[in-house]
């Protein structure tokens, strides 16, 4: 039998993907499946004073939840069967002012059954080129120089690119030290030129979906929605849910967008692992892509005035004199010149990075590039159909979501809430709480965020108050702290937040350039406060030299007031993460508060005020 192909774009790698199955003569849509991009976020709230209405029996939730399935008709089209849990179809509704008490240990520990795992086979560019025929060219690669074709049917496996990593990136820089003019020792992060050249795999290829998927992932899965009333959620013993293949879902929602009071009070011990599923979308069957490095080395730079009459390697440099770069050897020689000038106190530490960056410049349209065309119209599989859930991106995934002015969520003392993704990537992390659009959250519990796969709270145009304990980065792991954004966003700490620095071996592989754990990020004109008698500790457990750092509050277009205590380090555990650096990058040392002042709104008022204490431990 002939094998028919359909192109798909892989969500995580960005690769073009080819869907295929054996030709069966079944007619269907002529569209083809393509794996699309991904996003994410999450949600939750709680409270009420109405009469408690007991459940008719202890069974309230479904015994099991299943995503939608499809059948294929004789004409090749697919039909989604009615019985499923997607699109909120099996959510319980609290919408009559009543209060429901739900104990997850009392016959309300459902199963989540999903087998939405697609069978994909990867085809390299070489393998795709071998599918070309005289009548049908599937893959064409042409190399252009100065906007003219130099080579037709070129081979392409990788390209040479250049990059300027963050100067605080410990993997791409080294450290120098020298005596400054005052006789003191200064240190500076300098570039390692061997880490600036990048051989970039173009990641062009095709994943082949070999058969019609008949089961969707979970999508818009909600167990309980409160729109008028309250849900009291409890569980004395830990409930551990593993939900494979799930997108865009909040399990418990307090939704006051209809104007009624909607509350969730959670004293439960609930751990949820959210699985992943690729996003598929429909495409035309034709793809064209220009592949070109982002940067190149300058042919030369002009000597800065700070180098006038400076001698290095028996050469006396003059202002404006041409210094050849051209290749990595030239770049390394230029780097050593700048380092020598810094150590001789001829060049300031802050100017080093500026002058080095002149040697790595943007490419232009006249620089070489590859034009790649993938045309699978003649190979497309017309029989595969996709549901909305199959096509959706990862989206928001949270245990709790809270939305609307009268929506509240209370995480009670004794609760144990943990959301995480099963992916080894913080890009797809899940959230304990997603609060937005006027809602409010109060957190009384002790909550631990143990690594980058989960985040406690994302607060957008809503309020969040912590009176309990947030422990972020236990065991020196990489984490993502709480976030508050939007002009109506307000975050208040009235308890304790502890953020630890992290071991670089525990970094998020999808964001390995990130060097610090941040307890709270304030952005989008939001505001935050560390209240009176509240405390934020930064790196209390310490970290070894050259490891990651920690920050209490990072302000990016927002305001922060400290009325309590902020403590950096401790008196007993050395906080040695990061590096000493005369450029004072906020990522190279642990700090209580950091701020970015770029792109501030002209009419907005921003303030960072310390009415409390910010102290540094003896080992901080």
PDB file of N, CA and C in Angstrom, residues 39 77 83 137 143 150 164 195 202 230 238 241 244 316 335 337 376 406 420 422 432 436 464 567:
ATOM      1  N   UNK A  39       0.940  27.659  24.990  1.00  0.00           N
ATOM      2  CA  UNK A  39       0.958  28.734  25.964  1.00  0.00           C
ATOM      3  C   UNK A  39       0.527  28.170  27.302  1.00  0.00           C
ATOM      4  N   UNK A  77     -15.620  11.582   7.495  1.00  0.00           N
ATOM      5  CA  UNK A  77     -15.680  12.623   8.513  1.00  0.00           C
ATOM      6  C   UNK A  77     -15.681  11.994   9.901  1.00  0.00           C
ATOM      7  N   UNK A  83     -20.698  11.518  25.315  1.00  0.00           N
ATOM      8  CA  UNK A  83     -20.349  11.213  26.698  1.00  0.00           C
ATOM      9  C   UNK A  83     -18.865  11.475  26.955  1.00  0.00           C
ATOM     10  N   UNK A 137       7.883  17.531  -6.096  1.00  0.00           N
ATOM     11  CA  UNK A 137       9.007  17.908  -5.243  1.00  0.00           C
ATOM     12  C   UNK A 137       8.452  18.275  -3.871  1.00  0.00           C
ATOM     13  N   UNK A 143      20.179  27.877  -1.476  1.00  0.00           N
ATOM     14  CA  UNK A 143      21.049  28.783  -0.740  1.00  0.00           C
ATOM     15  C   UNK A 143      21.185  30.091  -1.506  1.00  0.00           C
ATOM     16  N   UNK A 150      22.640  30.900  -5.027  1.00  0.00           N
ATOM     17  CA  UNK A 150      23.997  30.403  -5.260  1.00  0.00           C
ATOM     18  C   UNK A 150      23.978  28.894  -5.501  1.00  0.00           C
ATOM     19  N   UNK A 164      25.274  36.818  21.940  1.00  0.00           N
ATOM     20  CA  UNK A 164      25.825  37.468  23.128  1.00  0.00           C
ATOM     21  C   UNK A 164      24.968  37.058  24.315  1.00  0.00           C
ATOM     22  N   UNK A 195      32.075  30.038  23.782  1.00  0.00           N
ATOM     23  CA  UNK A 195      30.653  29.799  24.035  1.00  0.00           C
ATOM     24  C   UNK A 195      29.766  30.743  23.236  1.00  0.00           C
ATOM     25  N   UNK A 202      19.055  23.206  12.746  1.00  0.00           N
ATOM     26  CA  UNK A 202      17.902  23.919  12.192  1.00  0.00           C
ATOM     27  C   UNK A 202      16.579  23.326  12.647  1.00  0.00           C
ATOM     28  N   UNK A 230     -21.112  28.422  47.801  1.00  0.00           N
ATOM     29  CA  UNK A 230     -19.768  28.142  48.300  1.00  0.00           C
ATOM     30  C   UNK A 230     -19.466  26.658  48.227  1.00  0.00           C
ATOM     31  N   UNK A 238      -3.714  12.875  51.950  1.00  0.00           N
ATOM     32  CA  UNK A 238      -3.293  13.434  50.661  1.00  0.00           C
ATOM     33  C   UNK A 238      -4.005  12.728  49.513  1.00  0.00           C
ATOM     34  N   UNK A 241      -3.702  13.179  42.312  1.00  0.00           N
ATOM     35  CA  UNK A 241      -4.306  12.955  41.001  1.00  0.00           C
ATOM     36  C   UNK A 241      -3.246  13.108  39.918  1.00  0.00           C
ATOM     37  N   UNK A 244      -3.244  12.604  32.892  1.00  0.00           N
ATOM     38  CA  UNK A 244      -2.439  12.591  31.670  1.00  0.00           C
ATOM     39  C   UNK A 244      -3.141  13.341  30.548  1.00  0.00           C
ATOM     40  N   UNK A 316      50.604  49.267  19.787  1.00  0.00           N
ATOM     41  CA  UNK A 316      50.073  50.471  20.429  1.00  0.00           C
ATOM     42  C   UNK A 316      48.858  50.923  19.624  1.00  0.00           C
ATOM     43  N   UNK A 335      38.910  40.299  22.530  1.00  0.00           N
ATOM     44  CA  UNK A 335      38.453  40.111  23.903  1.00  0.00           C
ATOM     45  C   UNK A 335      39.616  40.236  24.883  1.00  0.00           C
ATOM     46  N   UNK A 337      42.343  41.885  24.433  1.00  0.00           N
ATOM     47  CA  UNK A 337      42.728  43.300  24.461  1.00  0.00           C
ATOM     48  C   UNK A 337      41.864  44.068  25.455  1.00  0.00           C
ATOM     49  N   UNK A 376       3.529  19.455   0.592  1.00  0.00           N
ATOM     50  CA  UNK A 376       3.042  18.085   0.738  1.00  0.00           C
ATOM     51  C   UNK A 376       1.603  17.934   0.249  1.00  0.00           C
ATOM     52  N   UNK A 406     -16.808  39.339  43.073  1.00  0.00           N
ATOM     53  CA  UNK A 406     -17.345  38.692  44.272  1.00  0.00           C
ATOM     54  C   UNK A 406     -16.869  37.254  44.426  1.00  0.00           C
ATOM     55  N   UNK A 420       1.633  20.637  39.427  1.00  0.00           N
ATOM     56  CA  UNK A 420       2.862  20.578  38.638  1.00  0.00           C
ATOM     57  C   UNK A 420       2.570  19.882  37.316  1.00  0.00           C
ATOM     58  N   UNK A 422       3.958  17.199  34.310  1.00  0.00           N
ATOM     59  CA  UNK A 422       4.858  16.047  34.259  1.00  0.00           C
ATOM     60  C   UNK A 422       5.993  16.256  33.275  1.00  0.00           C
ATOM     61  N   UNK A 432      -1.040  26.364  41.258  1.00  0.00           N
ATOM     62  CA  UNK A 432      -1.996  26.116  42.330  1.00  0.00           C
ATOM     63  C   UNK A 432      -3.213  27.011  42.163  1.00  0.00           C
ATOM     64  N   UNK A 436      -7.986  36.238  38.810  1.00  0.00           N
ATOM     65  CA  UNK A 436      -8.021  37.315  37.824  1.00  0.00           C
ATOM     66  C   UNK A 436      -9.333  38.086  37.897  1.00  0.00           C
ATOM     67  N   UNK A 464      -4.208  39.170  46.265  1.00  0.00           N
ATOM     68  CA  UNK A 464      -3.727  37.947  46.910  1.00  0.00           C
ATOM     69  C   UNK A 464      -3.091  38.345  48.229  1.00  0.00           C
ATOM     70  N   UNK A 567      15.269  39.702  54.985  1.00  0.00           N
ATOM     71  CA  UNK A 567      16.564  39.230  55.472  1.00  0.00           C
ATOM     72  C   UNK A 567      17.266  38.480  54.345  1.00  0.00           C
TER      73      UNK A 567
END
